């Protein structure tokens, strides 16, 4: 696996694959790899001639009081994991390489970017859309891979691709969960054992909501069931719980457990629309 830090390095590394019309896949990440990332890498490796991953903790998608400084970083471990999972080129730029001092452009997906996560984190999706568009322009992939755990992020990227006439194919890969149902997230590393136990309330509530929907109650029952369970859960603070169309009817929630904020979602059945 080749590791490059500069935009010029990426362009040079991809010159021959591009000339040979190879299929280039991109997995944008912020590092701290877990099985969710590795699943994206392996899928990209299987489906593309060249598998590229970016590793960049993007400051513009963090709010002023969020966890930018403490976000887990371990480049050496991540390099090994990415290589094992089939990544051919890892782009790990510095902040200065991505955002020169006079950087002043942003992309905003106005409606979809302002609900749910966007309502709680008003500048988040502007940062996400802007960095993803930059990465798409730098790597020029045929296909880009995102995890369904960030369902709203994937929907925001899909909207941006459509609105800005980009021809990149978007592949959204199902959520990877621990055996007890907790959705894998780099932020799970912040959880103390007792917090991790309390955090399970979110995936359990969403699963119960899905079952209520499937039992014939539709989205209303899904939301009411999940809400009841979250309201009675101890030691968590609910940020939001809602049904929204995120590439399909989706029951999505965010909770705080101690100082850690976690999100999760389930795709409800199409007929629940
Ligand atoms: O999902 C993430 O890790 C980030 O939001 C992304 C897509 C890499 C953009 O920084």
mmCIF file of N, CA and C in Angstrom, residues 82-175:
data_model
loop_
_atom_site.group_PDB
_atom_site.id
_atom_site.type_symbol
_atom_site.label_atom_id
_atom_site.label_comp_id
_atom_site.label_asym_id
_atom_site.label_seq_id
_atom_site.Cartn_x
_atom_site.Cartn_y
_atom_site.Cartn_z
ATOM 1 N N UNK A 82 -5.562 -0.896 6.999
ATOM 2 C CA UNK A 82 -6.022 -0.564 5.642
ATOM 3 C C UNK A 82 -5.332 -1.463 4.623
ATOM 4 N N UNK A 83 -4.046 -1.671 4.813
ATOM 5 C CA UNK A 83 -3.308 -2.519 3.868
ATOM 6 C C UNK A 83 -3.848 -3.949 3.886
ATOM 7 N N UNK A 84 -4.060 -4.466 5.097
ATOM 8 C CA UNK A 84 -4.598 -5.839 5.226
ATOM 9 C C UNK A 84 -5.964 -5.972 4.562
ATOM 10 N N UNK A 85 -6.748 -4.881 4.596
ATOM 11 C CA UNK A 85 -8.117 -4.941 4.052
ATOM 12 C C UNK A 85 -8.160 -4.610 2.560
ATOM 13 N N UNK A 86 -6.985 -4.463 1.928
ATOM 14 C CA UNK A 86 -6.962 -4.371 0.466
ATOM 15 C C UNK A 86 -6.833 -2.979 -0.109
ATOM 16 N N UNK A 87 -6.570 -1.982 0.747
ATOM 17 C CA UNK A 87 -6.399 -0.614 0.217
ATOM 18 C C UNK A 87 -5.040 -0.523 -0.497
ATOM 19 N N UNK A 88 -5.058 0.090 -1.685
ATOM 20 C CA UNK A 88 -3.829 0.228 -2.476
ATOM 21 C C UNK A 88 -3.153 1.574 -2.233
ATOM 22 N N UNK A 89 -3.986 2.599 -2.002
ATOM 23 C CA UNK A 89 -3.440 3.957 -1.844
ATOM 24 C C UNK A 89 -4.158 4.624 -0.676
ATOM 25 N N UNK A 90 -3.378 5.084 0.309
ATOM 26 C CA UNK A 90 -3.956 5.793 1.455
ATOM 27 C C UNK A 90 -3.539 7.257 1.370
ATOM 28 N N UNK A 91 -4.527 8.138 1.314
ATOM 29 C CA UNK A 91 -4.270 9.585 1.268
ATOM 30 C C UNK A 91 -4.488 10.123 2.676
ATOM 31 N N UNK A 92 -3.398 10.525 3.330
ATOM 32 C CA UNK A 92 -3.479 10.998 4.726
ATOM 33 C C UNK A 92 -2.877 12.396 4.796
ATOM 34 N N UNK A 93 -3.619 13.403 4.341
ATOM 35 C CA UNK A 93 -3.051 14.750 4.246
ATOM 36 C C UNK A 93 -3.029 15.476 5.592
ATOM 37 N N UNK A 94 -2.254 16.564 5.642
ATOM 38 C CA UNK A 94 -2.299 17.462 6.798
ATOM 39 C C UNK A 94 -3.473 18.438 6.602
ATOM 40 N N UNK A 95 -3.824 19.131 7.680
ATOM 41 C CA UNK A 95 -4.892 20.140 7.593
ATOM 42 C C UNK A 95 -4.493 21.240 6.597
ATOM 43 N N UNK A 96 -3.213 21.626 6.615
ATOM 44 C CA UNK A 96 -2.737 22.707 5.730
ATOM 45 C C UNK A 96 -2.834 22.302 4.262
ATOM 46 N N UNK A 97 -2.616 21.003 3.983
ATOM 47 C CA UNK A 97 -2.699 20.539 2.591
ATOM 48 C C UNK A 97 -4.142 20.645 2.084
ATOM 49 N N UNK A 98 -5.085 20.367 2.973
ATOM 50 C CA UNK A 98 -6.494 20.367 2.561
ATOM 51 C C UNK A 98 -7.081 21.778 2.599
ATOM 52 N N UNK A 99 -6.751 22.517 3.645
ATOM 53 C CA UNK A 99 -7.312 23.864 3.823
ATOM 54 C C UNK A 99 -6.192 24.895 3.923
ATOM 55 N N UNK A 100 -5.685 25.364 2.793
ATOM 56 C CA UNK A 100 -4.680 26.446 2.849
ATOM 57 C C UNK A 100 -5.280 27.659 3.555
ATOM 58 N N UNK A 101 -4.420 28.544 4.034
ATOM 59 C CA UNK A 101 -4.875 29.651 4.883
ATOM 60 C C UNK A 101 -6.029 30.468 4.303
ATOM 61 N N UNK A 102 -6.024 30.665 2.977
ATOM 62 C CA UNK A 102 -7.064 31.514 2.382
ATOM 63 C C UNK A 102 -8.243 30.706 1.840
ATOM 64 N N UNK A 103 -8.416 29.481 2.318
ATOM 65 C CA UNK A 103 -9.538 28.643 1.852
ATOM 66 C C UNK A 103 -10.862 29.316 2.225
ATOM 67 N N UNK A 104 -11.804 29.406 1.282
ATOM 68 C CA UNK A 104 -13.019 30.178 1.578
ATOM 69 C C UNK A 104 -14.271 29.669 0.883
ATOM 70 N N UNK A 105 -14.231 28.426 0.405
ATOM 71 C CA UNK A 105 -15.370 27.908 -0.362
ATOM 72 C C UNK A 105 -16.060 26.797 0.420
ATOM 73 N N UNK A 106 -17.389 26.730 0.333
ATOM 74 C CA UNK A 106 -18.104 25.639 1.008
ATOM 75 C C UNK A 106 -19.275 25.188 0.157
ATOM 76 N N UNK A 107 -19.661 23.934 0.364
ATOM 77 C CA UNK A 107 -20.826 23.371 -0.315
ATOM 78 C C UNK A 107 -21.870 23.088 0.757
ATOM 79 N N UNK A 108 -23.113 23.420 0.474
ATOM 80 C CA UNK A 108 -24.163 23.199 1.469
ATOM 81 C C UNK A 108 -25.365 22.511 0.828
ATOM 82 N N UNK A 109 -25.796 21.413 1.417
ATOM 83 C CA UNK A 109 -27.012 20.727 0.975
ATOM 84 C C UNK A 109 -28.089 21.234 1.929
ATOM 85 N N UNK A 110 -28.827 22.225 1.487
ATOM 86 C CA UNK A 110 -29.534 23.100 2.427
ATOM 87 C C UNK A 110 -30.622 22.408 3.249
ATOM 88 N N UNK A 111 -31.548 21.685 2.570
ATOM 89 C CA UNK A 111 -32.682 21.135 3.343
ATOM 90 C C UNK A 111 -32.287 19.880 4.104
ATOM 91 N N UNK A 112 -31.806 18.889 3.353
ATOM 92 C CA UNK A 112 -31.443 17.624 3.993
ATOM 93 C C UNK A 112 -30.335 17.821 5.033
ATOM 94 N N UNK A 113 -29.514 18.821 4.815
ATOM 95 C CA UNK A 113 -28.400 19.060 5.728
ATOM 96 C C UNK A 113 -28.787 19.813 6.986
ATOM 97 N N UNK A 114 -30.064 20.195 7.098
ATOM 98 C CA UNK A 114 -30.425 21.000 8.277
ATOM 99 C C UNK A 114 -31.387 20.284 9.225
ATOM 100 N N UNK A 115 -31.768 19.036 8.887
ATOM 101 C CA UNK A 115 -32.631 18.279 9.810
ATOM 102 C C UNK A 115 -31.775 17.289 10.626
ATOM 103 N N UNK A 116 -32.374 16.656 11.620
ATOM 104 C CA UNK A 116 -31.738 15.611 12.440
ATOM 105 C C UNK A 116 -30.324 16.032 12.884
ATOM 106 N N UNK A 117 -29.282 15.357 12.374
ATOM 107 C CA UNK A 117 -27.909 15.721 12.750
ATOM 108 C C UNK A 117 -27.629 17.189 12.470
ATOM 109 N N UNK A 118 -28.173 17.660 11.346
ATOM 110 C CA UNK A 118 -27.923 19.044 10.932
ATOM 111 C C UNK A 118 -28.583 20.054 11.865
ATOM 112 N N UNK A 119 -29.699 19.658 12.495
ATOM 113 C CA UNK A 119 -30.354 20.564 13.443
ATOM 114 C C UNK A 119 -29.516 20.659 14.720
ATOM 115 N N UNK A 120 -28.934 19.523 15.131
ATOM 116 C CA UNK A 120 -28.112 19.515 16.352
ATOM 117 C C UNK A 120 -26.715 20.059 16.102
ATOM 118 N N UNK A 121 -26.230 19.897 14.862
ATOM 119 C CA UNK A 121 -24.846 20.267 14.531
ATOM 120 C C UNK A 121 -24.896 21.126 13.254
ATOM 121 N N UNK A 122 -25.238 22.409 13.411
ATOM 122 C CA UNK A 122 -25.607 23.244 12.257
ATOM 123 C C UNK A 122 -24.552 23.367 11.149
ATOM 124 N N UNK A 123 -23.263 23.233 11.479
ATOM 125 C CA UNK A 123 -22.254 23.391 10.409
ATOM 126 C C UNK A 123 -21.706 22.040 9.933
ATOM 127 N N UNK A 124 -22.229 20.963 10.516
ATOM 128 C CA UNK A 124 -21.634 19.641 10.273
ATOM 129 C C UNK A 124 -21.652 19.237 8.798
ATOM 130 N N UNK A 125 -22.845 19.273 8.182
ATOM 131 C CA UNK A 125 -22.924 18.743 6.817
ATOM 132 C C UNK A 125 -22.280 19.670 5.788
ATOM 133 N N UNK A 126 -22.149 20.946 6.125
ATOM 134 C CA UNK A 126 -21.394 21.826 5.223
ATOM 135 C C UNK A 126 -19.937 21.342 5.183
ATOM 136 N N UNK A 127 -19.409 21.009 6.358
ATOM 137 C CA UNK A 127 -18.033 20.490 6.421
ATOM 138 C C UNK A 127 -17.903 19.158 5.703
ATOM 139 N N UNK A 128 -18.896 18.276 5.905
ATOM 140 C CA UNK A 128 -18.838 16.943 5.278
ATOM 141 C C UNK A 128 -18.929 17.066 3.754
ATOM 142 N N UNK A 129 -19.912 17.828 3.279
ATOM 143 C CA UNK A 129 -20.109 17.938 1.824
ATOM 144 C C UNK A 129 -18.879 18.580 1.172
ATOM 145 N N UNK A 130 -18.318 19.582 1.827
ATOM 146 C CA UNK A 130 -17.169 20.283 1.246
ATOM 147 C C UNK A 130 -15.951 19.359 1.167
ATOM 148 N N UNK A 131 -15.664 18.642 2.267
ATOM 149 C CA UNK A 131 -14.481 17.761 2.216
ATOM 150 C C UNK A 131 -14.721 16.622 1.215
ATOM 151 N N UNK A 132 -15.952 16.101 1.165
ATOM 152 C CA UNK A 132 -16.192 14.986 0.229
ATOM 153 C C UNK A 132 -16.056 15.457 -1.213
ATOM 154 N N UNK A 133 -16.561 16.646 -1.513
ATOM 155 C CA UNK A 133 -16.412 17.147 -2.886
ATOM 156 C C UNK A 133 -14.923 17.350 -3.209
ATOM 157 N N UNK A 134 -14.157 17.863 -2.251
ATOM 158 C CA UNK A 134 -12.714 18.021 -2.479
ATOM 159 C C UNK A 134 -12.065 16.649 -2.732
ATOM 160 N N UNK A 135 -12.411 15.673 -1.910
ATOM 161 C CA UNK A 135 -11.820 14.328 -2.087
ATOM 162 C C UNK A 135 -12.230 13.732 -3.435
ATOM 163 N N UNK A 136 -13.485 13.955 -3.827
ATOM 164 C CA UNK A 136 -13.932 13.437 -5.131
ATOM 165 C C UNK A 136 -13.128 14.104 -6.249
ATOM 166 N N UNK A 137 -12.862 15.388 -6.116
ATOM 167 C CA UNK A 137 -12.105 16.093 -7.156
ATOM 168 C C UNK A 137 -10.639 15.672 -7.177
ATOM 169 N N UNK A 138 -10.106 15.375 -6.016
ATOM 170 C CA UNK A 138 -8.692 14.976 -5.933
ATOM 171 C C UNK A 138 -8.497 13.560 -6.500
ATOM 172 N N UNK A 139 -9.368 12.638 -6.066
ATOM 173 C CA UNK A 139 -9.193 11.215 -6.431
ATOM 174 C C UNK A 139 -9.901 10.890 -7.756
ATOM 175 N N UNK A 140 -10.977 11.595 -8.048
ATOM 176 C CA UNK A 140 -11.815 11.329 -9.237
ATOM 177 C C UNK A 140 -12.172 9.840 -9.347
ATOM 178 N N UNK A 141 -12.831 9.313 -8.306
ATOM 179 C CA UNK A 141 -13.162 7.886 -8.334
ATOM 180 C C UNK A 141 -14.361 7.608 -9.235
ATOM 181 N N UNK A 142 -14.513 6.345 -9.649
ATOM 182 C CA UNK A 142 -15.739 5.931 -10.334
ATOM 183 C C UNK A 142 -16.823 5.683 -9.303
ATOM 184 N N UNK A 143 -16.391 5.227 -8.128
ATOM 185 C CA UNK A 143 -17.351 4.845 -7.098
ATOM 186 C C UNK A 143 -16.821 5.267 -5.731
ATOM 187 N N UNK A 144 -17.750 5.687 -4.855
ATOM 188 C CA UNK A 144 -17.359 6.068 -3.494
ATOM 189 C C UNK A 144 -18.185 5.255 -2.501
ATOM 190 N N UNK A 145 -17.546 4.856 -1.419
ATOM 191 C CA UNK A 145 -18.150 3.946 -0.442
ATOM 192 C C UNK A 145 -18.396 4.667 0.881
ATOM 193 N N UNK A 146 -19.625 4.541 1.387
ATOM 194 C CA UNK A 146 -19.994 5.145 2.677
ATOM 195 C C UNK A 146 -20.738 4.106 3.501
ATOM 196 N N UNK A 147 -20.704 4.282 4.813
ATOM 197 C CA UNK A 147 -21.410 3.357 5.706
ATOM 198 C C UNK A 147 -22.822 3.858 5.982
ATOM 199 N N UNK A 148 -23.741 2.922 6.075
ATOM 200 C CA UNK A 148 -25.146 3.250 6.322
ATOM 201 C C UNK A 148 -25.353 3.747 7.770
ATOM 202 N N UNK A 149 -24.331 3.559 8.627
ATOM 203 C CA UNK A 149 -24.508 4.071 9.998
ATOM 204 C C UNK A 149 -24.726 5.578 9.975
ATOM 205 N N UNK A 150 -24.046 6.248 9.075
ATOM 206 C CA UNK A 150 -24.286 7.678 8.880
ATOM 207 C C UNK A 150 -25.252 7.831 7.704
ATOM 208 N N UNK A 151 -26.486 7.375 7.893
ATOM 209 C CA UNK A 151 -27.450 7.331 6.784
ATOM 210 C C UNK A 151 -27.727 8.728 6.243
ATOM 211 N N UNK A 152 -27.789 9.702 7.144
ATOM 212 C CA UNK A 152 -28.073 11.061 6.665
ATOM 213 C C UNK A 152 -26.889 11.593 5.863
ATOM 214 N N UNK A 153 -25.681 11.275 6.309
ATOM 215 C CA UNK A 153 -24.489 11.695 5.559
ATOM 216 C C UNK A 153 -24.541 11.121 4.139
ATOM 217 N N UNK A 154 -24.867 9.819 4.041
ATOM 218 C CA UNK A 154 -24.926 9.191 2.710
ATOM 219 C C UNK A 154 -25.990 9.869 1.843
ATOM 220 N N UNK A 155 -27.121 10.203 2.464
ATOM 221 C CA UNK A 155 -28.195 10.864 1.698
ATOM 222 C C UNK A 155 -27.777 12.278 1.276
ATOM 223 N N UNK A 156 -27.057 12.962 2.154
ATOM 224 C CA UNK A 156 -26.544 14.307 1.816
ATOM 225 C C UNK A 156 -25.574 14.202 0.631
ATOM 226 N N UNK A 157 -24.686 13.215 0.680
ATOM 227 C CA UNK A 157 -23.716 13.044 -0.422
ATOM 228 C C UNK A 157 -24.457 12.681 -1.718
ATOM 229 N N UNK A 158 -25.468 11.818 -1.617
ATOM 230 C CA UNK A 158 -26.234 11.448 -2.818
ATOM 231 C C UNK A 158 -26.899 12.694 -3.429
ATOM 232 N N UNK A 159 -27.427 13.541 -2.567
ATOM 233 C CA UNK A 159 -28.085 14.768 -3.048
ATOM 234 C C UNK A 159 -27.064 15.699 -3.696
ATOM 235 N N UNK A 160 -25.905 15.826 -3.072
ATOM 236 C CA UNK A 160 -24.862 16.688 -3.651
ATOM 237 C C UNK A 160 -24.418 16.155 -5.018
ATOM 238 N N UNK A 161 -24.228 14.842 -5.115
ATOM 239 C CA UNK A 161 -23.802 14.254 -6.405
ATOM 240 C C UNK A 161 -24.832 14.558 -7.484
ATOM 241 N N UNK A 162 -26.106 14.423 -7.118
ATOM 242 C CA UNK A 162 -27.177 14.693 -8.085
ATOM 243 C C UNK A 162 -27.223 16.178 -8.447
ATOM 244 N N UNK A 163 -27.213 17.025 -7.425
ATOM 245 C CA UNK A 163 -27.389 18.462 -7.661
ATOM 246 C C UNK A 163 -26.216 19.071 -8.423
ATOM 247 N N UNK A 164 -25.026 18.544 -8.201
ATOM 248 C CA UNK A 164 -23.839 19.123 -8.853
ATOM 249 C C UNK A 164 -23.396 18.302 -10.064
ATOM 250 N N UNK A 165 -24.262 17.369 -10.502
ATOM 251 C CA UNK A 165 -24.016 16.592 -11.727
ATOM 252 C C UNK A 165 -22.703 15.818 -11.708
ATOM 253 N N UNK A 166 -22.365 15.260 -10.541
ATOM 254 C CA UNK A 166 -21.187 14.398 -10.499
ATOM 255 C C UNK A 166 -21.616 12.990 -10.917
ATOM 256 N N UNK A 167 -20.742 12.283 -11.621
ATOM 257 C CA UNK A 167 -21.141 10.974 -12.140
ATOM 258 C C UNK A 167 -20.584 9.823 -11.298
ATOM 259 N N UNK A 168 -20.174 10.140 -10.086
ATOM 260 C CA UNK A 168 -19.624 9.099 -9.197
ATOM 261 C C UNK A 168 -20.766 8.216 -8.687
ATOM 262 N N UNK A 169 -20.530 6.900 -8.726
ATOM 263 C CA UNK A 169 -21.523 5.965 -8.178
ATOM 264 C C UNK A 169 -21.365 5.926 -6.655
ATOM 265 N N UNK A 170 -22.484 5.920 -5.954
ATOM 266 C CA UNK A 170 -22.428 5.886 -4.486
ATOM 267 C C UNK A 170 -22.828 4.497 -4.012
ATOM 268 N N UNK A 171 -21.942 3.886 -3.212
ATOM 269 C CA UNK A 171 -22.269 2.568 -2.643
ATOM 270 C C UNK A 171 -22.406 2.751 -1.127
ATOM 271 N N UNK A 172 -23.570 2.406 -0.599
ATOM 272 C CA UNK A 172 -23.809 2.567 0.840
ATOM 273 C C UNK A 172 -23.905 1.165 1.442
ATOM 274 N N UNK A 173 -23.013 0.886 2.372
ATOM 275 C CA UNK A 173 -22.823 -0.478 2.894
ATOM 276 C C UNK A 173 -23.518 -0.587 4.265
ATOM 277 N N UNK A 174 -24.228 -1.730 4.497
ATOM 278 C CA UNK A 174 -24.985 -1.862 5.757
ATOM 279 C C UNK A 174 -24.147 -1.653 7.019
ATOM 280 N N UNK A 175 -24.840 -1.277 8.080
ATOM 281 C CA UNK A 175 -24.182 -1.030 9.379
ATOM 282 C C UNK A 175 -23.550 -2.323 9.898
#
